[in-house]
Amino acid sequence: MFCRTKKRSQNSSTGLADFQKQVYSLIKKISKGRISTYGQIARVLGRPNSARLIGRILSKNPHLIKIPCHRVVKSDGQIGGYKLGIRKKAQLLKKEGIKIQRDKILNFNQIIFKF
DNA sequence: TCATTGGCTATCA
DNA sequence: CTGATAGCCAATG
């Protein structure tokens, strides 16, 4: 009788698979020479407390060619992490005209990408 | 202004 | 359950 069930585990409410796709979609939109932050991505997608999750997702599935995940950094201007190392990340960013010193973005405030 | 602490999120060892 | 991650934020001293 009652067909109950569905016991959706906690992850239905978060919709993780969907969340990942949205993360990738969003990051692909970041223009060259601009950056965003893990927290900002999380907020735009409606998960203000899941900044850390963004980093996890990117590290798990870095489609380095299609998705410019090197343009996503920490909210305080630090580089964050990168599959190939933060040195590599810094190099890529510099190439796009972003000024970095001691693994920190100097003009962070001016190049932040607004969705 | 800086350093520390605790809470959040999801996953793995 | 604990600790550790590509983090963020507010509170505290």
mmCIF file with all atom_site columns, C-alpha atoms (C1' of nucleotides) in Angstrom:
data_model
loop_
_atom_site.group_PDB
_atom_site.id
_atom_site.type_symbol
_atom_site.label_atom_id
_atom_site.label_alt_id
_atom_site.label_comp_id
_atom_site.label_asym_id
_atom_site.label_entity_id
_atom_site.label_seq_id
_atom_site.pdbx_PDB_ins_code
_atom_site.Cartn_x
_atom_site.Cartn_y
_atom_site.Cartn_z
_atom_site.occupancy
_atom_site.B_iso_or_equiv
_atom_site.pdbx_formal_charge
_atom_site.auth_seq_id
_atom_site.auth_comp_id
_atom_site.auth_asym_id
_atom_site.auth_atom_id
_atom_site.pdbx_PDB_model_num
ATOM 1   C CA    . MET A 1 1   ? 0.000  0.000  0.000   1.00 0.00 ? 1   MET A CA    1
ATOM 2   C CA    . PHE A 1 2   ? 1.275  3.277  0.711   1.00 0.00 ? 2   PHE A CA    1
ATOM 3   C CA    . CYS A 1 3   ? 4.134  3.549  -1.457  1.00 0.00 ? 3   CYS A CA    1
ATOM 4   C CA    . ARG A 1 4   ? 6.330  5.580  0.741   1.00 0.00 ? 4   ARG A CA    1
ATOM 5   C CA    . THR A 1 5   ? 9.709  5.583  0.237   1.00 0.00 ? 5   THR A CA    1
ATOM 6   C CA    . LYS A 1 6   ? 11.854 7.526  -1.566  1.00 0.00 ? 6   LYS A CA    1
ATOM 7   C CA    . LYS A 1 7   ? 14.031 8.120  1.262   1.00 0.00 ? 7   LYS A CA    1
ATOM 8   C CA    . ARG A 1 8   ? 16.027 10.619 -0.449  1.00 0.00 ? 8   ARG A CA    1
ATOM 9   C CA    . SER A 1 9   ? 19.236 10.867 1.301   1.00 0.00 ? 9   SER A CA    1
ATOM 10  C CA    . GLN A 1 10  ? 20.614 14.163 2.191   1.00 0.00 ? 10  GLN A CA    1
ATOM 11  C CA    . ASN A 1 11  ? 22.047 14.601 -1.166  1.00 0.00 ? 11  ASN A CA    1
ATOM 12  C CA    . SER A 1 12  ? 18.861 15.099 -2.981  1.00 0.00 ? 12  SER A CA    1
ATOM 13  C CA    . SER A 1 13  ? 18.298 18.315 -1.243  1.00 0.00 ? 13  SER A CA    1
ATOM 14  C CA    . THR A 1 14  ? 21.689 19.563 -2.260  1.00 0.00 ? 14  THR A CA    1
ATOM 15  C CA    . GLY A 1 15  ? 21.495 18.101 -5.757  1.00 0.00 ? 15  GLY A CA    1
ATOM 16  C CA    . LEU A 1 16  ? 25.195 17.609 -6.020  1.00 0.00 ? 16  LEU A CA    1
ATOM 17  C CA    . ALA A 1 17  ? 25.373 16.321 -9.569  1.00 0.00 ? 17  ALA A CA    1
ATOM 18  C CA    . ASP A 1 18  ? 23.416 19.324 -10.692 1.00 0.00 ? 18  ASP A CA    1
ATOM 19  C CA    . PHE A 1 19  ? 25.468 21.586 -8.563  1.00 0.00 ? 19  PHE A CA    1
ATOM 20  C CA    . GLN A 1 20  ? 28.655 20.446 -10.262 1.00 0.00 ? 20  GLN A CA    1
ATOM 21  C CA    . LYS A 1 21  ? 27.285 21.129 -13.714 1.00 0.00 ? 21  LYS A CA    1
ATOM 22  C CA    . GLN A 1 22  ? 26.283 24.595 -12.654 1.00 0.00 ? 22  GLN A CA    1
ATOM 23  C CA    . VAL A 1 23  ? 29.716 25.228 -11.237 1.00 0.00 ? 23  VAL A CA    1
ATOM 24  C CA    . TYR A 1 24  ? 31.370 24.278 -14.516 1.00 0.00 ? 24  TYR A CA    1
ATOM 25  C CA    . SER A 1 25  ? 28.915 26.309 -16.570 1.00 0.00 ? 25  SER A CA    1
ATOM 26  C CA    . LEU A 1 26  ? 29.458 29.362 -14.476 1.00 0.00 ? 26  LEU A CA    1
ATOM 27  C CA    . ILE A 1 27  ? 33.229 29.176 -14.492 1.00 0.00 ? 27  ILE A CA    1
ATOM 28  C CA    . LYS A 1 28  ? 33.309 28.862 -18.265 1.00 0.00 ? 28  LYS A CA    1
ATOM 29  C CA    . LYS A 1 29  ? 31.768 32.313 -18.420 1.00 0.00 ? 29  LYS A CA    1
ATOM 30  C CA    . ILE A 1 30  ? 34.594 34.055 -16.635 1.00 0.00 ? 30  ILE A CA    1
ATOM 31  C CA    . SER A 1 31  ? 36.331 36.390 -19.094 1.00 0.00 ? 31  SER A CA    1
ATOM 32  C CA    . LYS A 1 32  ? 40.011 36.324 -19.740 1.00 0.00 ? 32  LYS A CA    1
ATOM 33  C CA    . GLY A 1 33  ? 41.863 38.546 -17.346 1.00 0.00 ? 33  GLY A CA    1
ATOM 34  C CA    . ARG A 1 34  ? 39.169 38.327 -14.696 1.00 0.00 ? 34  ARG A CA    1
ATOM 35  C CA    . ILE A 1 35  ? 38.805 36.094 -11.672 1.00 0.00 ? 35  ILE A CA    1
ATOM 36  C CA    . SER A 1 36  ? 36.192 34.882 -9.257  1.00 0.00 ? 36  SER A CA    1
ATOM 37  C CA    . THR A 1 37  ? 36.295 33.239 -5.865  1.00 0.00 ? 37  THR A CA    1
ATOM 38  C CA    . TYR A 1 38  ? 35.132 29.916 -4.498  1.00 0.00 ? 38  TYR A CA    1
ATOM 39  C CA    . GLY A 1 39  ? 32.754 31.701 -2.177  1.00 0.00 ? 39  GLY A CA    1
ATOM 40  C CA    . GLN A 1 40  ? 31.289 33.866 -4.896  1.00 0.00 ? 40  GLN A CA    1
ATOM 41  C CA    . ILE A 1 41  ? 30.558 30.868 -7.085  1.00 0.00 ? 41  ILE A CA    1
ATOM 42  C CA    . ALA A 1 42  ? 28.910 29.168 -4.133  1.00 0.00 ? 42  ALA A CA    1
ATOM 43  C CA    . ARG A 1 43  ? 26.782 32.215 -3.413  1.00 0.00 ? 43  ARG A CA    1
ATOM 44  C CA    . VAL A 1 44  ? 25.659 32.713 -7.004  1.00 0.00 ? 44  VAL A CA    1
ATOM 45  C CA    . LEU A 1 45  ? 24.519 29.111 -7.103  1.00 0.00 ? 45  LEU A CA    1
ATOM 46  C CA    . GLY A 1 46  ? 22.602 29.502 -3.865  1.00 0.00 ? 46  GLY A CA    1
ATOM 47  C CA    . ARG A 1 47  ? 24.945 27.665 -1.497  1.00 0.00 ? 47  ARG A CA    1
ATOM 48  C CA    . PRO A 1 48  ? 26.625 30.433 0.473   1.00 0.00 ? 48  PRO A CA    1
ATOM 49  C CA    . ASN A 1 49  ? 28.218 27.998 2.886   1.00 0.00 ? 49  ASN A CA    1
ATOM 50  C CA    . SER A 1 50  ? 29.582 25.613 0.327   1.00 0.00 ? 50  SER A CA    1
ATOM 51  C CA    . ALA A 1 51  ? 32.661 27.450 -0.806  1.00 0.00 ? 51  ALA A CA    1
ATOM 52  C CA    . ARG A 1 52  ? 34.831 24.594 0.245   1.00 0.00 ? 52  ARG A CA    1
ATOM 53  C CA    . LEU A 1 53  ? 32.751 22.294 -1.844  1.00 0.00 ? 53  LEU A CA    1
ATOM 54  C CA    . ILE A 1 54  ? 33.620 24.310 -4.957  1.00 0.00 ? 54  ILE A CA    1
ATOM 55  C CA    . GLY A 1 55  ? 37.293 23.667 -4.395  1.00 0.00 ? 55  GLY A CA    1
ATOM 56  C CA    . ARG A 1 56  ? 36.615 19.987 -3.891  1.00 0.00 ? 56  ARG A CA    1
ATOM 57  C CA    . ILE A 1 57  ? 34.612 19.774 -7.093  1.00 0.00 ? 57  ILE A CA    1
ATOM 58  C CA    . LEU A 1 58  ? 37.271 21.521 -9.145  1.00 0.00 ? 58  LEU A CA    1
ATOM 59  C CA    . SER A 1 59  ? 40.052 19.389 -7.754  1.00 0.00 ? 59  SER A CA    1
ATOM 60  C CA    . LYS A 1 60  ? 38.068 16.251 -8.404  1.00 0.00 ? 60  LYS A CA    1
ATOM 61  C CA    . ASN A 1 61  ? 37.146 17.023 -11.979 1.00 0.00 ? 61  ASN A CA    1
ATOM 62  C CA    . PRO A 1 62  ? 39.448 19.618 -13.476 1.00 0.00 ? 62  PRO A CA    1
ATOM 63  C CA    . HIS A 1 63  ? 38.782 19.824 -17.192 1.00 0.00 ? 63  HIS A CA    1
ATOM 64  C CA    . LEU A 1 64  ? 41.733 22.106 -17.390 1.00 0.00 ? 64  LEU A CA    1
ATOM 65  C CA    . ILE A 1 65  ? 41.289 22.950 -21.061 1.00 0.00 ? 65  ILE A CA    1
ATOM 66  C CA    . LYS A 1 66  ? 37.597 23.722 -21.186 1.00 0.00 ? 66  LYS A CA    1
ATOM 67  C CA    . ILE A 1 67  ? 37.183 25.162 -17.743 1.00 0.00 ? 67  ILE A CA    1
ATOM 68  C CA    . PRO A 1 68  ? 39.430 28.027 -16.611 1.00 0.00 ? 68  PRO A CA    1
ATOM 69  C CA    . CYS A 1 69  ? 39.506 26.930 -13.012 1.00 0.00 ? 69  CYS A CA    1
ATOM 70  C CA    . HIS A 1 70  ? 42.760 28.838 -12.613 1.00 0.00 ? 70  HIS A CA    1
ATOM 71  C CA    . ARG A 1 71  ? 40.584 31.955 -12.570 1.00 0.00 ? 71  ARG A CA    1
ATOM 72  C CA    . VAL A 1 72  ? 38.992 30.908 -9.314  1.00 0.00 ? 72  VAL A CA    1
ATOM 73  C CA    . VAL A 1 73  ? 40.849 31.978 -6.199  1.00 0.00 ? 73  VAL A CA    1
ATOM 74  C CA    . LYS A 1 74  ? 40.339 32.569 -2.498  1.00 0.00 ? 74  LYS A CA    1
ATOM 75  C CA    . SER A 1 75  ? 38.286 35.513 -1.272  1.00 0.00 ? 75  SER A CA    1
ATOM 76  C CA    . ASP A 1 76  ? 41.244 37.202 0.388   1.00 0.00 ? 76  ASP A CA    1
ATOM 77  C CA    . GLY A 1 77  ? 43.305 37.268 -2.809  1.00 0.00 ? 77  GLY A CA    1
ATOM 78  C CA    . GLN A 1 78  ? 45.420 34.212 -2.114  1.00 0.00 ? 78  GLN A CA    1
ATOM 79  C CA    . ILE A 1 79  ? 45.788 31.846 -5.033  1.00 0.00 ? 79  ILE A CA    1
ATOM 80  C CA    . GLY A 1 80  ? 44.141 28.837 -3.455  1.00 0.00 ? 80  GLY A CA    1
ATOM 81  C CA    . GLY A 1 81  ? 45.050 25.502 -4.972  1.00 0.00 ? 81  GLY A CA    1
ATOM 82  C CA    . TYR A 1 82  ? 45.593 23.969 -8.371  1.00 0.00 ? 82  TYR A CA    1
ATOM 83  C CA    . LYS A 1 83  ? 45.923 20.470 -9.707  1.00 0.00 ? 83  LYS A CA    1
ATOM 84  C CA    . LEU A 1 84  ? 49.262 21.336 -11.266 1.00 0.00 ? 84  LEU A CA    1
ATOM 85  C CA    . GLY A 1 85  ? 50.427 23.443 -8.347  1.00 0.00 ? 85  GLY A CA    1
ATOM 86  C CA    . ILE A 1 86  ? 49.826 27.032 -7.356  1.00 0.00 ? 86  ILE A CA    1
ATOM 87  C CA    . ARG A 1 87  ? 52.992 28.093 -9.147  1.00 0.00 ? 87  ARG A CA    1
ATOM 88  C CA    . LYS A 1 88  ? 51.459 26.985 -12.439 1.00 0.00 ? 88  LYS A CA    1
ATOM 89  C CA    . LYS A 1 89  ? 48.223 28.704 -11.540 1.00 0.00 ? 89  LYS A CA    1
ATOM 90  C CA    . ALA A 1 90  ? 50.053 31.933 -10.827 1.00 0.00 ? 90  ALA A CA    1
ATOM 91  C CA    . GLN A 1 91  ? 51.844 31.731 -14.174 1.00 0.00 ? 91  GLN A CA    1
ATOM 92  C CA    . LEU A 1 92  ? 48.597 31.340 -16.085 1.00 0.00 ? 92  LEU A CA    1
ATOM 93  C CA    . LEU A 1 93  ? 47.029 34.264 -14.287 1.00 0.00 ? 93  LEU A CA    1
ATOM 94  C CA    . LYS A 1 94  ? 50.046 36.482 -14.899 1.00 0.00 ? 94  LYS A CA    1
ATOM 95  C CA    . LYS A 1 95  ? 49.827 35.657 -18.566 1.00 0.00 ? 95  LYS A CA    1
ATOM 96  C CA    . GLU A 1 96  ? 46.335 37.119 -18.591 1.00 0.00 ? 96  GLU A CA    1
ATOM 97  C CA    . GLY A 1 97  ? 47.582 40.367 -17.155 1.00 0.00 ? 97  GLY A CA    1
ATOM 98  C CA    . ILE A 1 98  ? 46.860 39.709 -13.512 1.00 0.00 ? 98  ILE A CA    1
ATOM 99  C CA    . LYS A 1 99  ? 49.512 40.929 -11.133 1.00 0.00 ? 99  LYS A CA    1
ATOM 100 C CA    . ILE A 1 100 ? 50.652 38.495 -8.521  1.00 0.00 ? 100 ILE A CA    1
ATOM 101 C CA    . GLN A 1 101 ? 53.289 38.687 -5.877  1.00 0.00 ? 101 GLN A CA    1
ATOM 102 C CA    . ARG A 1 102 ? 54.158 36.082 -3.313  1.00 0.00 ? 102 ARG A CA    1
ATOM 103 C CA    . ASP A 1 103 ? 51.195 33.962 -4.394  1.00 0.00 ? 103 ASP A CA    1
ATOM 104 C CA    . LYS A 1 104 ? 48.774 36.783 -3.773  1.00 0.00 ? 104 LYS A CA    1
ATOM 105 C CA    . ILE A 1 105 ? 46.746 38.805 -6.257  1.00 0.00 ? 105 ILE A CA    1
ATOM 106 C CA    . LEU A 1 106 ? 47.474 42.506 -5.981  1.00 0.00 ? 106 LEU A CA    1
ATOM 107 C CA    . ASN A 1 107 ? 44.674 44.139 -7.974  1.00 0.00 ? 107 ASN A CA    1
ATOM 108 C CA    . PHE A 1 108 ? 42.207 41.528 -6.809  1.00 0.00 ? 108 PHE A CA    1
ATOM 109 C CA    . ASN A 1 109 ? 39.441 44.066 -6.289  1.00 0.00 ? 109 ASN A CA    1
ATOM 110 C CA    . GLN A 1 110 ? 39.554 45.483 -9.808  1.00 0.00 ? 110 GLN A CA    1
ATOM 111 C CA    . ILE A 1 111 ? 39.529 42.263 -11.797 1.00 0.00 ? 111 ILE A CA    1
ATOM 112 C CA    . ILE A 1 112 ? 36.911 40.362 -9.856  1.00 0.00 ? 112 ILE A CA    1
ATOM 113 C CA    . PHE A 1 113 ? 34.316 39.030 -12.274 1.00 0.00 ? 113 PHE A CA    1
ATOM 114 C CA    . LYS A 1 114 ? 30.722 40.046 -11.638 1.00 0.00 ? 114 LYS A CA    1
ATOM 115 C CA    . PHE A 1 115 ? 28.046 37.606 -12.659 1.00 0.00 ? 115 PHE A CA    1
ATOM 116 C "C1'" . DT  B 2 1   ? 44.869 45.164 12.307  1.00 0.00 ? 1   DT  B "C1'" 1
ATOM 117 C "C1'" . DC  B 2 2   ? 46.190 40.556 13.067  1.00 0.00 ? 2   DC  B "C1'" 1
ATOM 118 C "C1'" . DA  B 2 3   ? 45.683 35.746 14.928  1.00 0.00 ? 3   DA  B "C1'" 1
ATOM 119 C "C1'" . DT  B 2 4   ? 42.711 32.188 16.660  1.00 0.00 ? 4   DT  B "C1'" 1
ATOM 120 C "C1'" . DT  B 2 5   ? 38.426 29.622 17.016  1.00 0.00 ? 5   DT  B "C1'" 1
ATOM 121 C "C1'" . DG  B 2 6   ? 34.257 27.543 15.729  1.00 0.00 ? 6   DG  B "C1'" 1
ATOM 122 C "C1'" . DG  B 2 7   ? 30.530 26.417 12.419  1.00 0.00 ? 7   DG  B "C1'" 1
ATOM 123 C "C1'" . DC  B 2 8   ? 29.304 25.008 7.527   1.00 0.00 ? 8   DC  B "C1'" 1
ATOM 124 C "C1'" . DT  B 2 9   ? 29.721 21.481 3.295   1.00 0.00 ? 9   DT  B "C1'" 1
ATOM 125 C "C1'" . DA  B 2 10  ? 31.001 16.934 1.172   1.00 0.00 ? 10  DA  B "C1'" 1
ATOM 126 C "C1'" . DT  B 2 11  ? 34.075 13.033 0.687   1.00 0.00 ? 11  DT  B "C1'" 1
ATOM 127 C "C1'" . DC  B 2 12  ? 37.812 9.849  1.791   1.00 0.00 ? 12  DC  B "C1'" 1
ATOM 128 C "C1'" . DA  B 2 13  ? 41.169 7.106  4.767   1.00 0.00 ? 13  DA  B "C1'" 1
ATOM 129 C "C1'" . DC  C 3 1   ? 34.106 9.354  14.897  1.00 0.00 ? 1   DC  C "C1'" 1
ATOM 130 C "C1'" . DT  C 3 2   ? 38.534 11.936 13.660  1.00 0.00 ? 2   DT  C "C1'" 1
ATOM 131 C "C1'" . DG  C 3 3   ? 41.370 14.506 10.629  1.00 0.00 ? 3   DG  C "C1'" 1
ATOM 132 C "C1'" . DA  C 3 4   ? 42.371 16.553 6.294   1.00 0.00 ? 4   DA  C "C1'" 1
ATOM 133 C "C1'" . DT  C 3 5   ? 41.089 18.923 1.987   1.00 0.00 ? 5   DT  C "C1'" 1
ATOM 134 C "C1'" . DA  C 3 6   ? 41.735 23.981 -4.301  1.00 0.00 ? 6   DA  C "C1'" 1
ATOM 135 C "C1'" . DG  C 3 7   ? 37.295 27.815 1.392   1.00 0.00 ? 7   DG  C "C1'" 1
ATOM 136 C "C1'" . DC  C 3 8   ? 34.242 31.480 3.807   1.00 0.00 ? 8   DC  C "C1'" 1
ATOM 137 C "C1'" . DC  C 3 9   ? 32.515 34.168 7.526   1.00 0.00 ? 9   DC  C "C1'" 1
ATOM 138 C "C1'" . DA  C 3 10  ? 31.568 36.061 12.114  1.00 0.00 ? 10  DA  C "C1'" 1
ATOM 139 C "C1'" . DA  C 3 11  ? 33.072 36.589 16.713  1.00 0.00 ? 11  DA  C "C1'" 1
ATOM 140 C "C1'" . DT  C 3 12  ? 36.671 37.311 19.985  1.00 0.00 ? 12  DT  C "C1'" 1
ATOM 141 C "C1'" . DG  C 3 13  ? 40.940 39.320 22.251  1.00 0.00 ? 13  DG  C "C1'" 1
#
